Amino acid sequence: MQTHDATLVVAVRSDVVGDRTVATMSAIDAPATRDRARLDHTTSFLGAAITSGAITTDSASATAVIADWHAQLSTAVSLEAGLVVAADLLDDAAIDWRLTKGPALAHLDYDDPAMRCFGDIDLVIHPAHWTRALAVLRDAGMRRETPELAPGYDDKFGKGATLCSASGLEFDLHRRLAIGRFGVRAAMEDLFTIADHIELAGRRIPCLDGPGRLLHACYHVSLGGFSGLRARRDVAQLVLVTAVDWRRTVAIASGWDGAAVIVRAITDTWSTLDLDTRHPAHRWARAQRVGRADMRALGVFGADGSFRAQALTALGALPLRWWPSYLVALATPRLARGRR
Amino acid sequence: MTPERGSPSTPQVFRRATDAVWRATPGFLALARPDGATLDVSGPGFRIWQLLVTPATMTELVIVLATEYGAPLDEVERDVDEFIKTLADSGFVHADP
């Protein structure tokens, strides 16, 4: 179980539950709390909580937090402008894709998009278009951060690829929502039957629908390694504020043998943010029994195990004939140097 | 107040560039466009940007802001004029006609 900065917990939960808990951030603690908030992109919640009085602090720390927030907003709009360029490229190539996480949540699930900051753009690519999508973006000058572990690895087993634009904007292209056991079980086509949309720079951007966004948020909480408070806030926001059809999320995950991921994400979110346990989603989660193999796999991710350890959780979910190529790919010396 | 820009009978109407993406919070406005242009503005500019959700003339903006901030019209007009000029120069606001 991760431990979280107590001040940030108050900040992240304060406006979603509407409680009036007041915390103090001392001038001594402020630099470390600001660092954690910047890393997890929860500075917006910290800034809003200071503004509303849910967190009290000295004026210098308050000013510094607001400056951090503004810097993250500048990053967010630069990323969104870059997204519009990428959207044109993908659409011109007739690639089926969906925006997910950061900007999708900011515009669809938060009253004020300024409350949901992010440091990259996440795109889910239809499995049939994966290779072409990478080629299109590379041809446009984007650079892949780390090479594919082995030819064909991404499409067959991988989570995706991170691309960087010439101006340094980071795009995470998702072939799956996670590596390992729960990643390889996912039939990603299921996320492309429907879409929500946002408009950016006068352009219509396709996004995962509500249940899909919740699914991805849950995968991030349960399988994202160090997944901080922001990911848990997203789950709470989607269930409690947007009120997405969480049962549909469960149905999709169950079809992938991934209900355990949703169970873990909801129980973890409710416990971390101390949310009302009478909510039906929490009651459902508490009533589920997670099998031993799924528990073991969740444990590897929860303990923030190495990439290789997380990837190896896939073995039990892969056909035996695929084991050799999978194990050979994971044996690459690059992984020993700590690729995540 | 100084006369509106544009012809005497048709004051200029200012509108947001349609390709702008933005975030506005009290005291701060961040803008960007797909061509790579960016602009960060501190101060009351965020409120002017909010008001431009509907295209508006300089007079309309000044009257609203002077009322909200309880400031003299000529003072507000100077600030609005300067801010609109910054936005127009960087292509985040266009003027009609």
Coordinates of C-alpha atoms in Angstrom, one line a residue:
Chain A
M1 CA 0.0 0.0 0.0
Q2 CA 1.4 3.4 -1.0
T3 CA 1.7 6.2 1.5
H4 CA 0.5 9.6 0.4
D5 CA 1.3 13.1 1.5
A6 CA -1.5 13.9 4.0
T7 CA -1.8 17.5 2.9
L8 CA -2.3 16.4 -0.7
V9 CA -4.9 13.9 0.3
V10 CA -6.9 16.7 1.8
A11 CA -6.4 18.8 -1.3
V12 CA -7.3 16.0 -3.7
R13 CA -10.5 15.0 -1.9
S14 CA -11.7 18.3 -0.7
D15 CA -13.9 19.5 -3.6
V16 CA -15.0 16.0 -4.7
V17 CA -16.6 15.2 -1.4
G18 CA -17.4 18.8 -0.4
D19 CA -16.1 18.3 3.1
R20 CA -14.6 21.1 5.2
T21 CA -11.5 19.4 6.6
V22 CA -8.8 22.0 7.1
A23 CA -5.2 21.1 6.9
T24 CA -2.0 23.1 7.4
M25 CA 1.0 23.1 5.1
S26 CA 3.9 24.5 7.1
A27 CA 6.7 26.5 5.4
I28 CA 9.0 23.6 6.2
D29 CA 6.8 21.0 4.6
A30 CA 5.8 23.1 1.6
P31 CA 8.8 22.4 -0.7
A32 CA 8.4 18.6 -0.4
T33 CA 4.6 18.8 -0.8
R34 CA 5.0 21.1 -3.8
D35 CA 7.5 18.6 -5.4
R36 CA 5.1 15.7 -4.9
A37 CA 2.2 17.7 -6.3
R38 CA 4.3 18.8 -9.4
L39 CA 5.4 15.2 -10.0
D40 CA 1.8 13.8 -9.8
H41 CA 0.2 16.9 -11.4
T42 CA -2.0 17.5 -8.4
T43 CA -0.8 21.1 -8.0
S44 CA -4.2 22.3 -9.2
F45 CA -5.9 20.6 -6.3
L46 CA -3.4 22.0 -3.9
G47 CA -3.8 25.5 -5.3
A48 CA -7.6 25.3 -5.3
A49 CA -7.6 24.0 -1.7
I50 CA -5.3 26.9 -0.6
T51 CA -7.6 29.4 -2.4
S52 CA -10.7 27.9 -0.8
G53 CA -9.1 27.8 2.7
A54 CA -9.2 24.0 2.9
I55 CA -5.4 24.2 3.3
T56 CA -3.8 27.0 5.2
T57 CA -0.2 28.0 4.6
D58 CA 2.1 31.0 4.6
S59 CA 1.8 33.5 1.8
A60 CA 5.2 32.7 0.2
S61 CA 4.3 29.0 0.0
A62 CA 0.8 29.9 -1.4
T63 CA 2.4 32.1 -4.1
A64 CA 4.8 29.4 -5.0
V65 CA 2.0 26.8 -5.4
I66 CA 0.0 29.1 -7.6
A67 CA 3.1 29.7 -9.7
D68 CA 3.5 25.9 -10.1
W69 CA -0.1 25.6 -11.1
H70 CA 0.3 28.3 -13.8
A71 CA 3.3 26.5 -15.2
Q72 CA 1.4 23.3 -15.4
L73 CA -1.5 25.1 -17.2
S74 CA 1.0 26.5 -19.8
T75 CA 2.2 22.9 -20.4
A76 CA -1.3 21.7 -20.7
V77 CA -2.2 24.2 -23.5
S78 CA 1.0 23.5 -25.4
L79 CA 0.2 19.8 -25.3
E80 CA -3.3 20.3 -26.4
A81 CA -2.1 22.5 -29.3
G82 CA 0.3 19.6 -30.2
L83 CA -2.6 17.2 -30.0
V84 CA -4.5 19.1 -32.6
V85 CA -1.6 18.6 -35.0
A86 CA -1.3 14.9 -34.2
A87 CA -5.1 14.6 -34.6
D88 CA -4.9 16.0 -38.2
L89 CA -2.1 13.5 -39.0
L90 CA -4.0 10.5 -37.7
D91 CA -7.3 11.4 -39.2
D92 CA -5.7 12.2 -42.6
A93 CA -4.3 8.6 -42.5
A94 CA -7.8 7.2 -41.6
I95 CA -6.5 5.9 -38.3
D96 CA -9.0 5.0 -35.6
W97 CA -7.9 6.5 -32.3
R98 CA -9.2 7.9 -29.0
L99 CA -7.9 10.6 -26.6
T100 CA -7.8 9.4 -23.0
K101 CA -6.6 10.5 -19.6
G102 CA -5.4 14.1 -19.2
P103 CA -7.2 16.4 -21.7
A104 CA -10.1 14.1 -22.2
L105 CA -10.8 14.1 -18.4
A106 CA -10.1 17.8 -18.1
H107 CA -12.7 18.8 -20.6
L108 CA -15.3 16.0 -20.1
D109 CA -15.2 15.3 -16.4
Y110 CA -14.0 18.3 -14.5
D111 CA -16.1 21.5 -14.3
D112 CA -13.0 23.6 -14.9
P113 CA -10.4 22.1 -17.2
A114 CA -7.8 24.0 -15.3
M115 CA -8.3 21.6 -12.4
R116 CA -6.9 18.6 -14.3
C117 CA -3.3 19.2 -15.3
F118 CA -1.1 16.7 -17.2
G119 CA 2.4 16.3 -18.6
D120 CA 1.7 14.3 -21.8
I121 CA -0.9 13.3 -24.3
D122 CA -2.3 9.8 -24.2
L123 CA -3.8 8.3 -27.3
V124 CA -5.4 4.8 -27.6
I125 CA -4.8 3.4 -31.1
H126 CA -7.1 0.8 -32.7
P127 CA -5.2 -2.5 -32.8
A128 CA -5.7 -2.8 -36.5
H129 CA -4.0 0.6 -37.1
W130 CA -1.2 0.4 -34.5
T131 CA 1.8 0.0 -36.9
R132 CA 0.5 2.6 -39.3
A133 CA -0.2 5.1 -36.5
L134 CA 3.4 4.9 -35.4
A135 CA 4.7 5.3 -39.0
V136 CA 2.5 8.3 -39.6
L137 CA 3.7 10.1 -36.5
R138 CA 7.3 9.2 -37.1
D139 CA 7.1 10.4 -40.7
A140 CA 5.9 13.7 -39.3
G141 CA 9.1 14.0 -37.2
M142 CA 8.1 12.5 -33.9
R143 CA 10.8 10.4 -32.3
R144 CA 10.4 7.2 -30.3
E145 CA 11.9 7.4 -26.9
T146 CA 12.9 3.8 -26.5
P147 CA 13.0 1.2 -29.2
E148 CA 10.7 -1.8 -29.4
L149 CA 11.9 -4.7 -27.3
A150 CA 11.7 -7.0 -30.3
P151 CA 10.1 -6.8 -33.7
G152 CA 6.4 -7.1 -33.3
Y153 CA 6.6 -7.0 -29.5
D154 CA 4.4 -4.0 -29.1
D155 CA 1.6 -5.2 -31.2
K156 CA 1.5 -8.7 -29.7
F157 CA 2.3 -8.0 -26.1
G158 CA 3.2 -4.4 -25.4
K159 CA 1.5 -1.5 -23.7
G160 CA 2.6 1.0 -26.3
A161 CA 5.2 3.6 -27.3
T162 CA 6.2 7.1 -26.2
L163 CA 6.9 9.5 -29.0
C164 CA 8.3 13.0 -28.7
S165 CA 7.6 15.9 -31.0
A166 CA 10.3 18.2 -32.3
S167 CA 9.2 20.7 -29.7
G168 CA 9.5 18.2 -26.9
L169 CA 5.9 17.3 -26.4
E170 CA 5.3 13.8 -25.2
F171 CA 2.7 11.5 -26.7
D172 CA 2.0 8.1 -25.1
L173 CA 0.5 5.8 -27.7
H174 CA -1.4 2.9 -26.2
R175 CA -1.7 -0.4 -27.8
R176 CA -3.0 -1.7 -24.5
L177 CA -3.8 -0.1 -21.1
A178 CA -1.1 -2.0 -19.2
I179 CA 1.7 -4.5 -19.6
G180 CA 1.5 -8.0 -18.1
R181 CA -1.4 -10.3 -17.3
F182 CA -4.2 -7.7 -17.5
G183 CA -2.8 -6.0 -20.5
V184 CA -2.5 -9.0 -22.8
R185 CA -6.0 -10.1 -21.9
A186 CA -7.6 -6.9 -23.1
A187 CA -9.6 -6.9 -26.4
M188 CA -8.9 -3.2 -27.1
E189 CA -11.3 -3.2 -30.0
D190 CA -14.1 -3.0 -27.4
L191 CA -13.1 0.6 -26.6
F192 CA -13.7 1.7 -30.2
T193 CA -17.4 1.0 -30.6
I194 CA -18.4 4.4 -29.3
A195 CA -16.7 7.8 -28.6
D196 CA -17.2 11.0 -26.7
H197 CA -15.9 14.2 -28.2
I198 CA -14.3 17.4 -27.2
E199 CA -13.5 20.4 -29.3
L200 CA -10.0 21.9 -29.4
A201 CA -8.9 24.7 -31.6
G202 CA -12.1 24.3 -33.5
R203 CA -11.4 20.6 -34.1
R204 CA -13.5 17.6 -33.0
I205 CA -11.3 15.2 -31.0
P206 CA -12.6 11.7 -30.3
C207 CA -12.2 10.5 -26.7
L208 CA -12.9 7.2 -24.9
D209 CA -16.4 7.2 -23.7
G210 CA -17.2 7.6 -19.9
P211 CA -16.9 3.8 -19.1
G212 CA -13.8 3.6 -21.2
R213 CA -12.2 6.6 -19.4
L214 CA -13.1 5.0 -16.0
L215 CA -11.6 1.7 -17.2
H216 CA -8.3 3.4 -18.1
A217 CA -8.3 5.3 -14.9
C218 CA -8.8 2.1 -12.9
Y219 CA -6.0 0.4 -14.9
H220 CA -3.7 3.3 -14.0
V221 CA -4.5 3.1 -10.3
S222 CA -4.1 -0.7 -10.1
L223 CA -1.3 -1.3 -12.6
G224 CA 0.4 2.0 -13.1
G225 CA 3.3 1.3 -10.8
F226 CA 3.7 4.5 -8.7
S227 CA 0.2 5.8 -9.5
G228 CA -0.4 8.7 -7.3
L229 CA -3.3 10.6 -5.9
R230 CA -4.3 12.1 -9.2
A231 CA -5.2 8.7 -10.7
R232 CA -7.3 8.0 -7.6
R233 CA -9.0 11.4 -7.9
D234 CA -9.8 10.6 -11.6
V235 CA -11.5 7.4 -10.5
A236 CA -13.5 9.3 -7.8
Q237 CA -14.3 12.1 -10.2
L238 CA -15.6 9.7 -12.9
V239 CA -17.7 7.6 -10.5
L240 CA -19.0 10.4 -8.1
V241 CA -19.1 13.5 -10.2
T242 CA -19.4 12.5 -13.9
A243 CA -21.4 9.5 -12.7
V244 CA -20.3 7.4 -15.6
D245 CA -21.9 4.0 -16.0
W246 CA -19.4 2.1 -13.8
R247 CA -21.3 -1.1 -14.3
R248 CA -20.5 -0.9 -18.0
T249 CA -16.9 -0.4 -17.1
V250 CA -17.1 -3.6 -15.0
A251 CA -18.8 -5.4 -17.9
I252 CA -15.9 -4.5 -20.3
A253 CA -13.3 -5.4 -17.8
S254 CA -15.0 -8.7 -16.9
G255 CA -15.1 -9.6 -20.6
W256 CA -11.3 -9.3 -20.5
D257 CA -11.0 -11.3 -17.2
G258 CA -9.9 -8.0 -15.7
A259 CA -12.6 -7.2 -13.1
A260 CA -9.9 -7.6 -10.4
V261 CA -8.3 -4.4 -11.7
I262 CA -11.6 -2.5 -11.2
V263 CA -12.1 -4.0 -7.7
R264 CA -8.6 -3.0 -6.7
A265 CA -8.9 0.5 -8.1
I266 CA -12.2 1.2 -6.4
T267 CA -11.3 -0.2 -3.0
D268 CA -7.9 1.6 -3.1
T269 CA -9.4 4.9 -4.2
W270 CA -12.2 4.8 -1.6
S271 CA -9.7 3.9 1.1
T272 CA -7.0 6.5 0.1
L273 CA -9.5 9.3 -0.2
D274 CA -11.7 8.2 2.6
L275 CA -14.9 8.2 0.4
D276 CA -18.4 7.2 1.4
T277 CA -18.4 3.4 1.5
R278 CA -22.2 3.2 0.9
H279 CA -21.7 4.0 -2.8
P280 CA -22.9 1.1 -4.9
A281 CA -19.6 0.9 -6.8
H282 CA -17.7 0.4 -3.5
R283 CA -20.3 -2.1 -2.3
W284 CA -19.9 -4.1 -5.5
A285 CA -16.1 -4.0 -5.2
R286 CA -16.2 -5.2 -1.6
A287 CA -18.4 -8.1 -2.5
Q288 CA -16.0 -9.5 -5.2
R289 CA -13.6 -12.3 -4.7
V290 CA -10.4 -11.9 -6.6
G291 CA -8.6 -15.1 -7.6
R292 CA -5.2 -16.0 -6.3
A293 CA -3.4 -15.5 -9.6
D294 CA -5.0 -12.1 -10.2
M295 CA -4.1 -11.2 -6.6
R296 CA -0.5 -12.2 -7.2
A297 CA -0.3 -10.1 -10.3
L298 CA -1.9 -7.1 -8.7
G299 CA 0.6 -7.5 -5.9
V300 CA 3.6 -7.2 -8.3
F301 CA 2.2 -3.9 -9.7
G302 CA 1.2 -2.6 -6.3
A303 CA 4.7 -3.2 -5.0
D304 CA 6.0 -1.2 -8.0
G305 CA 7.9 -4.2 -9.2
S306 CA 10.4 -3.9 -12.1
F307 CA 9.2 -3.8 -15.7
R308 CA 10.4 -7.4 -16.2
A309 CA 8.5 -8.6 -13.1
Q310 CA 5.4 -6.8 -14.2
A311 CA 5.7 -8.1 -17.7
L312 CA 6.2 -11.7 -16.5
T313 CA 2.7 -11.7 -14.9
A314 CA 1.5 -12.1 -18.5
L315 CA 2.8 -15.7 -18.8
G316 CA -0.2 -17.4 -17.3
A317 CA -2.4 -15.4 -19.7
L318 CA -0.5 -16.2 -22.9
P319 CA -0.7 -19.4 -25.0
L320 CA 2.3 -21.6 -24.4
R321 CA 3.5 -21.3 -28.0
W322 CA 4.0 -17.5 -27.4
W323 CA 6.2 -18.0 -24.4
P324 CA 9.5 -18.4 -26.2
S325 CA 9.3 -15.1 -28.2
Y326 CA 7.9 -13.3 -25.1
L327 CA 10.7 -14.5 -22.8
V328 CA 13.4 -13.8 -25.4
A329 CA 12.1 -10.2 -25.7
L330 CA 12.1 -9.8 -22.0
A331 CA 15.7 -11.1 -21.8
T332 CA 17.0 -8.1 -23.6
P333 CA 19.9 -6.5 -21.6
R334 CA 18.1 -3.1 -21.8
L335 CA 15.6 -4.4 -19.2
A336 CA 18.3 -5.2 -16.8
R337 CA 19.2 -1.5 -16.9
G338 CA 15.8 -0.7 -15.5
R339 CA 13.5 0.1 -18.5
R340 CA 10.0 1.0 -17.2
Chain B
M1 CA -13.3 57.4 -23.3
T2 CA -11.3 57.5 -26.5
P3 CA -13.2 56.6 -29.7
E4 CA -13.6 53.0 -30.7
R5 CA -11.2 51.5 -33.3
G6 CA -12.8 50.9 -36.7
S7 CA -15.0 53.3 -38.6
P8 CA -17.0 55.8 -36.5
S9 CA -20.2 54.0 -37.2
T10 CA -19.0 50.4 -36.8
P11 CA -16.8 49.9 -33.8
Q12 CA -14.4 46.9 -34.0
V13 CA -15.7 43.7 -32.6
F14 CA -13.0 41.5 -31.0
R15 CA -13.3 37.7 -31.1
R16 CA -11.1 34.8 -30.0
A17 CA -9.1 33.0 -32.6
T18 CA -10.9 29.8 -33.4
D19 CA -7.7 27.8 -33.3
A20 CA -6.7 28.9 -29.8
V21 CA -6.6 26.5 -26.8
W22 CA -6.5 28.0 -23.4
R23 CA -6.8 27.8 -19.6
A24 CA -7.9 30.7 -17.5
T25 CA -7.8 30.9 -13.7
P26 CA -8.1 34.1 -11.6
G27 CA -5.0 36.1 -12.4
F28 CA -3.6 33.9 -15.1
L29 CA -4.3 33.0 -18.7
A30 CA -2.4 30.4 -20.8
L31 CA -2.9 30.3 -24.6
A32 CA -1.5 28.2 -27.4
R33 CA -2.1 27.4 -31.0
P34 CA -1.3 24.4 -33.2
D35 CA 1.3 26.5 -35.1
G36 CA 3.3 26.5 -31.8
A37 CA 2.5 30.1 -30.7
T38 CA 2.0 30.4 -26.9
L39 CA 1.2 33.3 -24.6
D40 CA 1.0 33.4 -20.8
V41 CA -0.6 36.5 -19.2
S42 CA -0.8 37.3 -15.6
G43 CA -3.3 39.8 -14.1
P44 CA -6.9 40.6 -15.1
G45 CA -6.4 39.5 -18.7
F46 CA -8.0 36.1 -17.8
R47 CA -11.3 38.0 -17.3
I48 CA -11.1 39.7 -20.6
W49 CA -10.6 36.4 -22.3
Q50 CA -13.6 35.0 -20.4
L51 CA -15.7 37.9 -21.6
L52 CA -14.6 37.2 -25.2
V53 CA -16.5 34.0 -25.2
T54 CA -18.9 36.3 -26.9
P55 CA -17.3 38.7 -29.4
A56 CA -17.3 42.2 -27.9
T57 CA -16.3 45.8 -28.6
M58 CA -13.8 47.6 -26.6
T59 CA -16.6 49.7 -25.0
E60 CA -18.5 46.6 -24.0
L61 CA -15.4 45.1 -22.4
V62 CA -14.4 48.3 -20.6
I63 CA -17.9 48.8 -19.1
V64 CA -18.1 45.3 -17.7
L65 CA -14.6 45.4 -16.2
A66 CA -15.0 48.9 -14.8
T67 CA -18.2 47.7 -13.1
E68 CA -16.6 44.5 -11.8
Y69 CA -13.4 46.1 -10.5
G70 CA -15.0 49.4 -9.5
A71 CA -12.2 51.2 -11.4
P72 CA -12.3 54.4 -13.5
L73 CA -13.3 53.9 -17.1
D74 CA -10.2 55.5 -18.6
E75 CA -7.9 53.4 -16.4
V76 CA -9.6 50.2 -17.4
E77 CA -9.7 51.2 -21.0
R78 CA -5.9 51.6 -21.1
D79 CA -5.4 48.2 -19.6
V80 CA -8.0 46.5 -21.9
D81 CA -6.5 48.3 -25.0
E82 CA -3.0 47.1 -24.1
F83 CA -4.2 43.5 -23.5
I84 CA -6.2 43.3 -26.6
K85 CA -3.3 44.6 -28.6
T86 CA -1.1 41.9 -27.1
L87 CA -3.6 39.2 -28.0
A88 CA -4.1 40.6 -31.5
D89 CA -0.4 40.9 -32.2
S90 CA 0.1 37.3 -31.3
G91 CA -2.9 36.1 -33.3
F92 CA -5.1 35.0 -30.4
V93 CA -7.7 37.7 -31.0
H94 CA -9.1 39.0 -34.3
A95 CA -10.9 42.2 -34.9
D96 CA -13.9 42.7 -37.2
P97 CA -14.3 44.6 -39.4

